[in-house]
Short mmCIF file of N, CA, C and O and ligand atoms in Angstrom, two decimals:
data_model
loop_
_atom_site.label_atom_id
_atom_site.label_comp_id
_atom_site.label_asym_id
_atom_site.label_seq_id
_atom_site.Cartn_x
_atom_site.Cartn_y
_atom_site.Cartn_z
N MET A 1 -107.86 16.30 -37.99
CA MET A 1 -107.05 17.43 -36.79
C MET A 1 -107.42 18.62 -37.32
O MET A 1 -107.92 19.36 -36.62
N TYR A 2 -107.34 19.14 -38.56
CA TYR A 2 -107.77 20.64 -38.83
C TYR A 2 -109.07 20.66 -39.70
O TYR A 2 -109.49 20.02 -40.32
N THR A 3 -110.04 21.88 -39.39
CA THR A 3 -111.01 21.80 -40.22
C THR A 3 -111.04 22.22 -41.49
O THR A 3 -109.93 22.85 -41.87
N GLN A 4 -111.80 22.13 -42.09
CA GLN A 4 -111.68 22.53 -43.60
C GLN A 4 -111.68 24.03 -44.02
O GLN A 4 -110.98 24.29 -44.74
N LYS A 5 -112.22 24.80 -42.95
CA LYS A 5 -112.05 26.12 -43.07
C LYS A 5 -110.44 26.44 -43.10
O LYS A 5 -109.87 27.28 -43.50
N VAL A 6 -109.79 25.89 -41.81
CA VAL A 6 -108.41 25.82 -41.58
C VAL A 6 -107.34 25.70 -42.78
O VAL A 6 -106.59 26.43 -43.12
N LEU A 7 -107.70 24.55 -43.32
CA LEU A 7 -107.16 23.97 -44.53
C LEU A 7 -107.30 24.92 -45.85
O LEU A 7 -106.49 25.22 -46.63
N ASP A 8 -108.62 25.65 -45.79
CA ASP A 8 -108.97 26.34 -47.01
C ASP A 8 -107.88 27.57 -47.01
O ASP A 8 -107.41 28.03 -47.72
N HIS A 9 -107.82 28.11 -45.51
CA HIS A 9 -107.17 29.37 -45.45
C HIS A 9 -105.50 29.62 -45.40
O HIS A 9 -104.95 30.12 -45.80
N PHE A 10 -105.43 28.07 -45.21
CA PHE A 10 -103.81 27.56 -45.44
C PHE A 10 -103.63 27.52 -46.78
O PHE A 10 -102.51 28.10 -47.28
N GLU A 11 -104.48 27.00 -47.34
CA GLU A 11 -103.92 26.41 -48.83
C GLU A 11 -104.32 27.72 -49.99
O GLU A 11 -103.50 28.10 -50.48
N ASN A 12 -105.17 28.70 -49.43
CA ASN A 12 -105.92 29.64 -50.24
C ASN A 12 -105.73 31.00 -49.30
O ASN A 12 -106.94 31.29 -49.04
N PRO A 13 -104.54 31.37 -48.68
CA PRO A 13 -104.82 32.60 -47.77
C PRO A 13 -105.03 33.83 -48.56
O PRO A 13 -104.80 34.27 -49.55
N ARG A 14 -105.99 34.53 -47.80
CA ARG A 14 -106.82 35.92 -48.35
C ARG A 14 -105.88 36.98 -47.98
O ARG A 14 -105.01 37.02 -46.61
N ASN A 15 -105.68 37.82 -48.69
CA ASN A 15 -104.70 39.25 -48.35
C ASN A 15 -103.42 39.02 -48.05
O ASN A 15 -103.06 39.41 -46.80
N VAL A 16 -102.93 38.23 -48.89
CA VAL A 16 -101.32 38.08 -48.14
C VAL A 16 -100.52 39.25 -49.36
O VAL A 16 -100.94 39.51 -49.86
N GLY A 17 -99.55 39.67 -48.36
CA GLY A 17 -98.70 40.83 -49.28
C GLY A 17 -98.29 41.66 -48.10
O GLY A 17 -98.46 42.08 -46.89
N GLU A 18 -97.94 43.00 -48.83
CA GLU A 18 -97.61 44.04 -47.97
C GLU A 18 -98.51 45.23 -48.76
O GLU A 18 -98.97 45.32 -49.80
N ILE A 19 -98.60 46.49 -47.87
CA ILE A 19 -99.36 47.73 -48.39
C ILE A 19 -98.47 49.00 -48.05
O ILE A 19 -97.74 48.63 -47.08
N GLU A 20 -97.89 49.06 -49.29
CA GLU A 20 -97.10 50.37 -49.43
C GLU A 20 -97.77 51.69 -48.60
O GLU A 20 -98.83 51.91 -48.93
N ASN A 21 -96.81 52.45 -47.93
CA ASN A 21 -97.47 53.37 -47.22
C ASN A 21 -98.68 53.01 -46.29
O ASN A 21 -99.64 53.96 -46.37
N ALA A 22 -98.31 51.81 -45.71
CA ALA A 22 -99.52 51.43 -44.80
C ALA A 22 -99.90 52.44 -43.46
O ALA A 22 -98.83 53.12 -43.28
N SER A 23 -101.08 52.63 -43.05
CA SER A 23 -101.39 53.37 -42.10
C SER A 23 -100.95 52.78 -40.67
O SER A 23 -100.59 53.29 -39.82
N GLY A 24 -100.81 51.73 -40.71
CA GLY A 24 -100.61 50.82 -39.73
C GLY A 24 -99.65 49.67 -39.81
O GLY A 24 -100.04 48.85 -40.38
N VAL A 25 -98.57 49.45 -39.31
CA VAL A 25 -97.92 47.97 -39.58
C VAL A 25 -97.74 47.70 -37.93
O VAL A 25 -97.16 47.98 -37.25
N GLY A 26 -98.06 46.19 -37.98
CA GLY A 26 -97.38 45.40 -36.75
C GLY A 26 -96.88 44.17 -37.13
O GLY A 26 -96.97 43.76 -38.10
N MET A 27 -95.63 44.29 -36.07
CA MET A 27 -94.81 42.91 -36.55
C MET A 27 -94.98 41.87 -34.89
O MET A 27 -94.46 42.71 -34.08
N VAL A 28 -95.15 41.03 -35.04
CA VAL A 28 -95.03 40.00 -33.65
C VAL A 28 -94.54 38.75 -33.86
O VAL A 28 -94.63 38.29 -35.30
N GLY A 29 -94.03 38.26 -33.13
CA GLY A 29 -93.46 36.86 -33.02
C GLY A 29 -93.63 35.81 -31.90
O GLY A 29 -94.15 36.53 -30.82
N ASN A 30 -93.54 34.80 -32.11
CA ASN A 30 -93.44 33.83 -30.85
C ASN A 30 -92.18 33.21 -30.43
O ASN A 30 -91.95 32.66 -31.43
N ALA A 31 -91.89 33.26 -29.41
CA ALA A 31 -90.12 33.27 -28.75
C ALA A 31 -89.99 31.65 -29.06
O ALA A 31 -89.04 31.02 -29.35
N LYS A 32 -91.02 31.11 -28.67
CA LYS A 32 -90.98 29.33 -28.51
C LYS A 32 -90.99 28.87 -29.76
O LYS A 32 -89.77 28.07 -30.08
N CYS A 33 -91.87 29.13 -30.78
CA CYS A 33 -91.87 28.56 -31.94
C CYS A 33 -90.84 29.09 -32.89
O CYS A 33 -90.88 28.65 -34.03
N GLY A 34 -91.05 30.32 -32.72
CA GLY A 34 -89.84 31.28 -33.81
C GLY A 34 -90.80 31.78 -34.92
O GLY A 34 -90.42 32.36 -35.76
N ASP A 35 -92.01 32.04 -35.08
CA ASP A 35 -93.16 32.28 -35.97
C ASP A 35 -93.31 33.68 -35.73
O ASP A 35 -93.24 34.23 -34.90
N ILE A 36 -93.43 34.31 -36.93
CA ILE A 36 -93.37 35.95 -37.24
C ILE A 36 -94.57 36.35 -38.01
O ILE A 36 -94.72 35.57 -39.10
N MET A 37 -95.29 37.09 -37.48
CA MET A 37 -96.52 37.75 -38.37
C MET A 37 -96.39 39.04 -38.59
O MET A 37 -95.86 39.83 -37.52
N GLN A 38 -96.64 39.70 -40.07
CA GLN A 38 -96.57 40.79 -39.91
C GLN A 38 -98.10 41.38 -40.74
O GLN A 38 -98.53 40.81 -41.54
N MET A 39 -98.58 42.44 -40.18
CA MET A 39 -99.87 42.98 -40.61
C MET A 39 -99.84 44.52 -40.90
O MET A 39 -99.11 45.09 -40.44
N PHE A 40 -100.29 44.55 -42.28
CA PHE A 40 -100.42 45.75 -42.65
C PHE A 40 -102.01 46.53 -42.71
O PHE A 40 -102.78 45.70 -43.57
N LEU A 41 -102.12 47.76 -42.50
CA LEU A 41 -103.80 48.12 -42.16
C LEU A 41 -103.54 49.56 -43.48
O LEU A 41 -102.60 50.50 -42.83
N LYS A 42 -104.30 49.69 -43.95
CA LYS A 42 -104.67 50.96 -44.85
C LYS A 42 -106.22 51.34 -44.19
O LYS A 42 -107.56 50.62 -44.30
N ILE A 43 -106.18 52.68 -43.33
CA ILE A 43 -107.22 53.16 -42.69
C ILE A 43 -107.81 54.45 -43.48
O ILE A 43 -106.76 55.27 -43.46
N ASN A 44 -108.90 54.67 -43.51
CA ASN A 44 -109.20 55.86 -44.13
C ASN A 44 -109.58 56.80 -43.33
O ASN A 44 -109.59 56.75 -42.13
N GLU A 45 -109.98 58.18 -43.74
CA GLU A 45 -110.35 59.10 -42.89
C GLU A 45 -111.56 59.09 -41.64
O GLU A 45 -111.70 59.80 -40.98
N ASP A 46 -112.51 57.82 -42.07
CA ASP A 46 -113.40 57.49 -41.47
C ASP A 46 -113.05 56.70 -40.18
O ASP A 46 -113.94 56.33 -39.66
N GLY A 47 -111.90 56.41 -40.35
CA GLY A 47 -111.40 55.41 -39.45
C GLY A 47 -112.05 53.89 -39.65
O GLY A 47 -111.88 53.17 -38.69
N ILE A 48 -112.21 53.52 -40.99
CA ILE A 48 -112.51 52.04 -41.60
C ILE A 48 -111.35 51.51 -42.29
O ILE A 48 -110.43 52.33 -42.96
N ILE A 49 -111.06 50.37 -41.87
CA ILE A 49 -110.05 49.55 -42.50
C ILE A 49 -110.31 49.22 -43.86
O ILE A 49 -111.19 48.28 -44.03
N GLU A 50 -109.47 49.87 -44.90
CA GLU A 50 -110.15 49.81 -45.89
C GLU A 50 -109.49 48.86 -46.95
O GLU A 50 -109.88 47.69 -47.88
N ASP A 51 -108.16 48.14 -46.46
CA ASP A 51 -107.54 47.24 -46.92
C ASP A 51 -106.55 46.47 -45.81
O ASP A 51 -106.31 47.49 -44.74
N CYS A 52 -106.32 45.41 -45.85
CA CYS A 52 -105.48 44.70 -44.66
C CYS A 52 -104.78 43.42 -45.50
O CYS A 52 -105.34 43.01 -46.35
N LYS A 53 -103.41 43.45 -45.08
CA LYS A 53 -102.66 42.50 -45.48
C LYS A 53 -101.52 41.86 -44.66
O LYS A 53 -101.43 42.77 -43.70
N PHE A 54 -101.31 40.55 -45.03
CA PHE A 54 -100.11 40.13 -44.16
C PHE A 54 -99.35 39.18 -44.72
O PHE A 54 -99.40 38.63 -45.69
N LYS A 55 -97.98 39.06 -43.75
CA LYS A 55 -97.04 38.10 -44.33
C LYS A 55 -96.92 37.50 -42.79
O LYS A 55 -96.49 37.86 -41.79
N THR A 56 -96.91 36.01 -43.32
CA THR A 56 -96.36 35.35 -42.08
C THR A 56 -95.54 34.24 -42.37
O THR A 56 -95.42 33.48 -43.20
N PHE A 57 -94.57 34.38 -41.59
CA PHE A 57 -93.36 33.32 -41.88
C PHE A 57 -93.42 32.36 -40.64
O PHE A 57 -92.93 32.45 -39.30
N GLY A 58 -94.31 31.29 -40.82
CA GLY A 58 -94.48 30.48 -39.71
C GLY A 58 -95.48 29.07 -40.30
O GLY A 58 -95.61 28.84 -41.34
N CYS A 59 -96.10 28.21 -39.26
CA CYS A 59 -96.57 27.22 -39.15
C CYS A 59 -98.03 27.35 -39.88
O CYS A 59 -98.39 28.57 -40.34
N GLY A 60 -98.63 26.31 -40.56
CA GLY A 60 -99.99 26.76 -41.41
C GLY A 60 -101.02 27.04 -40.61
O GLY A 60 -101.73 27.91 -41.17
N ALA A 61 -100.99 26.77 -39.33
CA ALA A 61 -102.29 27.61 -38.35
C ALA A 61 -102.02 29.03 -38.49
O ALA A 61 -103.07 29.71 -38.29
N ALA A 62 -100.91 29.60 -38.40
CA ALA A 62 -100.52 30.97 -38.43
C ALA A 62 -100.94 31.43 -39.55
O ALA A 62 -101.39 32.47 -39.52
N VAL A 63 -100.76 30.88 -40.55
CA VAL A 63 -101.03 31.44 -41.83
C VAL A 63 -102.50 31.37 -42.14
O VAL A 63 -103.38 32.59 -42.12
N ALA A 64 -103.30 30.51 -41.72
CA ALA A 64 -104.62 30.52 -41.65
C ALA A 64 -105.24 31.42 -40.63
O ALA A 64 -106.17 31.90 -41.24
N THR A 65 -104.63 31.28 -39.55
CA THR A 65 -105.45 32.63 -38.48
C THR A 65 -105.04 33.82 -38.92
O THR A 65 -106.02 34.94 -38.67
N SER A 66 -103.98 34.18 -39.43
CA SER A 66 -103.57 35.96 -39.95
C SER A 66 -104.48 35.98 -41.22
O SER A 66 -105.19 36.94 -41.31
N SER A 67 -104.88 35.10 -42.07
CA SER A 67 -105.77 35.20 -43.36
C SER A 67 -107.15 35.57 -42.57
O SER A 67 -107.53 36.53 -43.29
N MET A 68 -107.57 34.64 -41.75
CA MET A 68 -108.95 34.98 -41.43
C MET A 68 -109.12 35.90 -40.49
O MET A 68 -110.05 36.97 -40.42
N ALA A 69 -107.99 36.49 -39.67
CA ALA A 69 -107.84 37.73 -39.04
C ALA A 69 -108.19 39.32 -39.83
O ALA A 69 -109.10 40.11 -39.56
N THR A 70 -107.47 38.74 -41.14
CA THR A 70 -107.60 40.06 -41.98
C THR A 70 -109.47 40.09 -42.72
O THR A 70 -109.52 41.00 -42.97
N GLU A 71 -109.49 38.84 -42.73
CA GLU A 71 -111.11 38.87 -43.44
C GLU A 71 -111.98 39.34 -42.42
O GLU A 71 -112.93 40.35 -42.89
N LEU A 72 -111.58 39.42 -40.93
CA LEU A 72 -112.76 39.71 -40.24
C LEU A 72 -112.68 41.11 -39.92
O LEU A 72 -113.65 41.78 -39.46
N ILE A 73 -111.62 41.85 -40.11
CA ILE A 73 -111.52 43.34 -39.83
C ILE A 73 -111.28 43.90 -41.17
O ILE A 73 -111.62 45.48 -41.01
N LYS A 74 -111.55 43.56 -42.25
CA LYS A 74 -111.35 44.31 -43.60
C LYS A 74 -112.64 44.94 -43.45
O LYS A 74 -113.92 44.23 -43.42
N GLY A 75 -112.95 46.24 -43.77
CA GLY A 75 -114.17 46.90 -43.93
C GLY A 75 -114.82 47.45 -42.61
O GLY A 75 -115.79 48.07 -42.58
N LYS A 76 -114.33 46.92 -41.51
CA LYS A 76 -114.47 47.41 -40.06
C LYS A 76 -113.91 48.44 -39.57
O LYS A 76 -112.86 49.03 -40.05
N SER A 77 -114.41 49.04 -38.50
CA SER A 77 -114.00 50.22 -37.84
C SER A 77 -112.67 50.03 -36.95
O SER A 77 -112.49 48.63 -36.60
N ILE A 78 -111.68 51.05 -36.60
CA ILE A 78 -110.91 50.74 -35.45
C ILE A 78 -111.44 50.17 -34.55
O ILE A 78 -110.79 49.43 -33.88
N GLU A 79 -112.44 50.87 -33.99
CA GLU A 79 -112.84 50.21 -32.54
C GLU A 79 -113.31 48.89 -32.83
O GLU A 79 -112.79 48.17 -32.14
N GLU A 80 -113.96 48.52 -33.86
CA GLU A 80 -114.34 46.76 -33.86
C GLU A 80 -113.00 46.16 -34.12
O GLU A 80 -113.29 45.31 -33.54
N ALA A 81 -112.05 46.56 -34.87
CA ALA A 81 -111.01 45.50 -34.91
C ALA A 81 -110.21 45.41 -33.78
O ALA A 81 -109.51 44.47 -33.42
N GLU A 82 -110.13 46.57 -33.01
CA GLU A 82 -109.45 46.45 -31.67
C GLU A 82 -110.25 45.49 -30.81
O GLU A 82 -109.44 44.79 -29.95
N LYS A 83 -111.38 45.17 -31.06
CA LYS A 83 -112.18 43.99 -30.30
C LYS A 83 -111.85 42.51 -30.63
O LYS A 83 -112.31 41.49 -30.04
N LEU A 84 -111.15 42.65 -31.97
CA LEU A 84 -110.81 41.26 -32.33
C LEU A 84 -110.14 40.45 -31.13
O LEU A 84 -108.77 40.95 -31.02
N SER A 85 -110.83 39.20 -30.93
CA SER A 85 -109.84 38.17 -30.02
C SER A 85 -109.55 37.30 -30.88
O SER A 85 -109.96 36.83 -32.00
N ASN A 86 -108.36 36.64 -30.25
CA ASN A 86 -108.18 35.10 -30.84
C ASN A 86 -108.92 34.16 -30.80
O ASN A 86 -109.43 33.43 -31.62
N ALA A 87 -109.90 34.38 -29.79
CA ALA A 87 -111.22 33.37 -29.72
C ALA A 87 -112.05 33.59 -31.00
O ALA A 87 -112.58 32.46 -31.73
N ALA A 88 -112.29 34.94 -31.63
CA ALA A 88 -113.07 34.95 -32.68
C ALA A 88 -112.40 34.43 -33.83
O ALA A 88 -113.16 33.84 -34.58
N VAL A 89 -111.21 34.45 -34.06
CA VAL A 89 -110.59 33.92 -35.11
C VAL A 89 -111.04 32.27 -35.09
O VAL A 89 -111.00 32.08 -35.99
N VAL A 90 -110.64 31.69 -33.97
CA VAL A 90 -110.88 30.32 -33.85
C VAL A 90 -112.01 29.99 -34.07
O VAL A 90 -112.20 28.77 -34.74
N GLU A 91 -112.76 30.78 -33.62
CA GLU A 91 -114.59 30.62 -33.97
C GLU A 91 -114.38 30.37 -35.32
O GLU A 91 -115.31 29.29 -36.27
N ALA A 92 -113.85 31.35 -35.92
CA ALA A 92 -114.57 31.84 -37.48
C ALA A 92 -113.65 30.55 -38.25
O ALA A 92 -114.13 30.35 -39.33
N LEU A 93 -112.80 30.18 -37.79
CA LEU A 93 -112.23 28.84 -38.53
C LEU A 93 -112.56 27.57 -38.00
O LEU A 93 -112.36 26.49 -38.28
N GLU A 94 -113.73 27.60 -37.37
CA GLU A 94 -114.34 26.31 -36.72
C GLU A 94 -113.68 25.62 -35.85
O GLU A 94 -113.82 24.15 -35.93
N GLY A 95 -112.64 26.07 -35.31
CA GLY A 95 -111.79 25.44 -34.32
C GLY A 95 -110.34 25.30 -34.60
O GLY A 95 -109.80 25.12 -35.91
N LEU A 96 -109.43 24.76 -33.55
CA LEU A 96 -108.03 24.81 -34.17
C LEU A 96 -107.62 24.07 -33.04
O LEU A 96 -107.95 23.65 -31.87
N PRO A 97 -106.83 23.15 -33.15
CA PRO A 97 -106.04 22.14 -32.21
C PRO A 97 -105.56 22.73 -30.73
O PRO A 97 -104.96 23.66 -31.15
N PRO A 98 -105.81 22.20 -29.56
CA PRO A 98 -105.20 23.04 -28.36
C PRO A 98 -103.75 23.38 -28.82
O PRO A 98 -103.51 24.61 -28.07
N GLN A 99 -103.06 22.72 -29.29
CA GLN A 99 -101.54 23.25 -29.25
C GLN A 99 -101.28 24.14 -30.26
O GLN A 99 -100.05 24.51 -30.57
N LYS A 100 -102.27 24.64 -31.20
CA LYS A 100 -102.21 25.64 -31.94
C LYS A 100 -102.93 26.98 -31.59
O LYS A 100 -103.04 27.54 -32.57
N ILE A 101 -103.52 26.88 -30.70
CA ILE A 101 -104.31 28.04 -30.03
C ILE A 101 -103.26 29.43 -30.25
O ILE A 101 -103.68 30.57 -30.21
N HIS A 102 -102.25 28.97 -29.66
CA HIS A 102 -101.14 29.99 -29.77
C HIS A 102 -100.87 30.88 -30.91
O HIS A 102 -100.77 32.01 -31.25
N CYS A 103 -101.18 30.10 -32.23
CA CYS A 103 -101.00 30.78 -33.52
C CYS A 103 -101.83 31.71 -33.48
O CYS A 103 -101.78 32.91 -34.23
N SER A 104 -103.41 31.44 -33.07
CA SER A 104 -104.28 32.46 -33.44
C SER A 104 -104.05 33.74 -32.18
O SER A 104 -104.75 34.84 -32.74
N VAL A 105 -103.48 33.52 -31.24
CA VAL A 105 -103.09 34.62 -30.36
C VAL A 105 -102.03 35.47 -31.28
O VAL A 105 -102.27 36.68 -31.08
N LEU A 106 -101.57 35.10 -31.77
CA LEU A 106 -100.37 35.88 -32.95
C LEU A 106 -101.10 36.56 -33.72
O LEU A 106 -100.70 37.68 -33.80
N ALA A 107 -102.10 36.14 -34.30
CA ALA A 107 -102.69 36.77 -35.01
C ALA A 107 -103.49 38.03 -34.34
O ALA A 107 -103.51 39.21 -35.03
N GLU A 108 -104.17 37.83 -33.54
CA GLU A 108 -104.90 39.06 -32.67
C GLU A 108 -103.57 39.85 -32.32
O GLU A 108 -104.00 41.05 -32.58
N GLU A 109 -102.72 39.43 -31.83
CA GLU A 109 -101.49 40.57 -31.47
C GLU A 109 -101.06 41.28 -32.53
O GLU A 109 -100.77 42.32 -32.54
N ALA A 110 -100.88 40.39 -33.79
CA ALA A 110 -100.67 41.47 -35.04
C ALA A 110 -101.47 42.61 -35.46
O ALA A 110 -100.92 43.45 -35.81
N VAL A 111 -102.86 41.96 -35.47
CA VAL A 111 -103.69 43.46 -35.51
C VAL A 111 -103.75 44.36 -34.65
O VAL A 111 -103.52 45.71 -34.92
N HIS A 112 -103.44 44.12 -33.36
CA HIS A 112 -103.70 45.13 -32.26
C HIS A 112 -102.29 45.79 -32.41
O HIS A 112 -102.22 46.93 -32.30
N ALA A 113 -101.04 45.34 -33.00
CA ALA A 113 -99.82 46.08 -32.84
C ALA A 113 -99.91 47.05 -34.03
O ALA A 113 -99.46 47.73 -34.31
N ALA A 114 -100.63 46.66 -35.24
CA ALA A 114 -100.67 47.64 -36.64
C ALA A 114 -101.75 48.41 -36.25
O ALA A 114 -101.18 49.69 -36.38
N LEU A 115 -102.63 48.40 -35.19
CA LEU A 115 -103.52 49.58 -34.72
C LEU A 115 -102.83 50.44 -33.91
O LEU A 115 -102.80 51.57 -33.66
N GLU A 116 -101.90 50.08 -32.94
CA GLU A 116 -101.12 50.62 -32.06
C GLU A 116 -100.25 51.57 -32.97
O GLU A 116 -100.07 52.59 -32.67
N ASP A 117 -99.79 51.05 -33.81
CA ASP A 117 -98.74 51.70 -34.82
C ASP A 117 -99.43 53.01 -35.62
O ASP A 117 -99.01 53.99 -35.56
N TYR A 118 -100.68 52.52 -35.91
CA TYR A 118 -101.68 53.59 -36.60
C TYR A 118 -101.70 54.84 -35.58
O TYR A 118 -101.64 55.73 -35.88
N ARG A 119 -102.18 54.33 -34.21
CA ARG A 119 -102.54 55.33 -33.51
C ARG A 119 -101.21 56.36 -33.22
O ARG A 119 -101.32 57.53 -32.89
N LYS A 120 -99.85 55.70 -32.75
CA LYS A 120 -98.62 56.43 -32.87
C LYS A 120 -98.73 57.37 -34.05
O LYS A 120 -98.26 58.67 -33.80
N LYS A 121 -98.75 56.78 -35.50
CA LYS A 121 -98.59 57.72 -36.38
C LYS A 121 -99.35 58.88 -36.47
O LYS A 121 -99.06 60.10 -36.65
N GLN A 122 -100.83 58.63 -36.07
CA GLN A 122 -101.67 59.59 -36.14
C GLN A 122 -101.62 60.88 -35.25
O GLN A 122 -101.49 61.81 -35.02
N ALA A 123 -100.77 60.40 -33.90
CA ALA A 123 -100.17 61.26 -32.97
C ALA A 123 -99.17 62.17 -33.33
O ALA A 123 -99.18 63.21 -32.97
N GLU A 124 -98.48 61.40 -33.80
CA GLU A 124 -97.24 62.08 -34.55
C GLU A 124 -97.53 63.38 -35.60
O GLU A 124 -96.87 64.35 -35.51
N LYS A 125 -98.52 62.91 -36.33
CA LYS A 125 -98.79 63.67 -37.60
C LYS A 125 -99.44 64.93 -36.72
O LYS A 125 -99.73 66.08 -37.19
N ALA A 126 -100.53 64.92 -35.75
CA ALA A 126 -101.29 65.80 -34.99
C ALA A 126 -100.17 66.71 -34.19
O ALA A 126 -100.52 68.09 -33.84
N GLN A 127 -98.79 66.56 -33.93
CA GLN A 127 -98.31 67.28 -33.15
C GLN A 127 -97.26 68.48 -34.25
O GLN A 127 -97.31 68.39 -35.10
FE1 FES B 201 -96.04 29.22 -33.57
FE2 FES B 201 -98.21 28.25 -35.21
S1 FES B 201 -96.64 27.17 -34.10
S2 FES B 201 -97.45 30.16 -34.41
#
């Protein structure tokens, strides 16, 4: 039912944890399953995501998709990270069962929420 990649990221999730004084933090949840995902980004002055960590209180697919999402955006620019889609996360995991696609949507939303928080903080700093 799950690909080896999904199982690998579930059993050995990458980049788990929090970043203190993160440049951007995003928290999203799915009302139906009750799962929650938190994403922390450290973005440098050149707009590159230097570090990225997550905490997921949810199903195995949610853990695997958030782990993969951090791998996909680490070292990338803000613009590239903004383009991250749940489809790209699913593809990188070599597929997810249809009933688990919403878990990958949560990962996409968590990244976007953290980027939005970063932009908000930057705008506040500029004032
Ligand atoms: Fe809801 Fe996986 S079952 S995020």
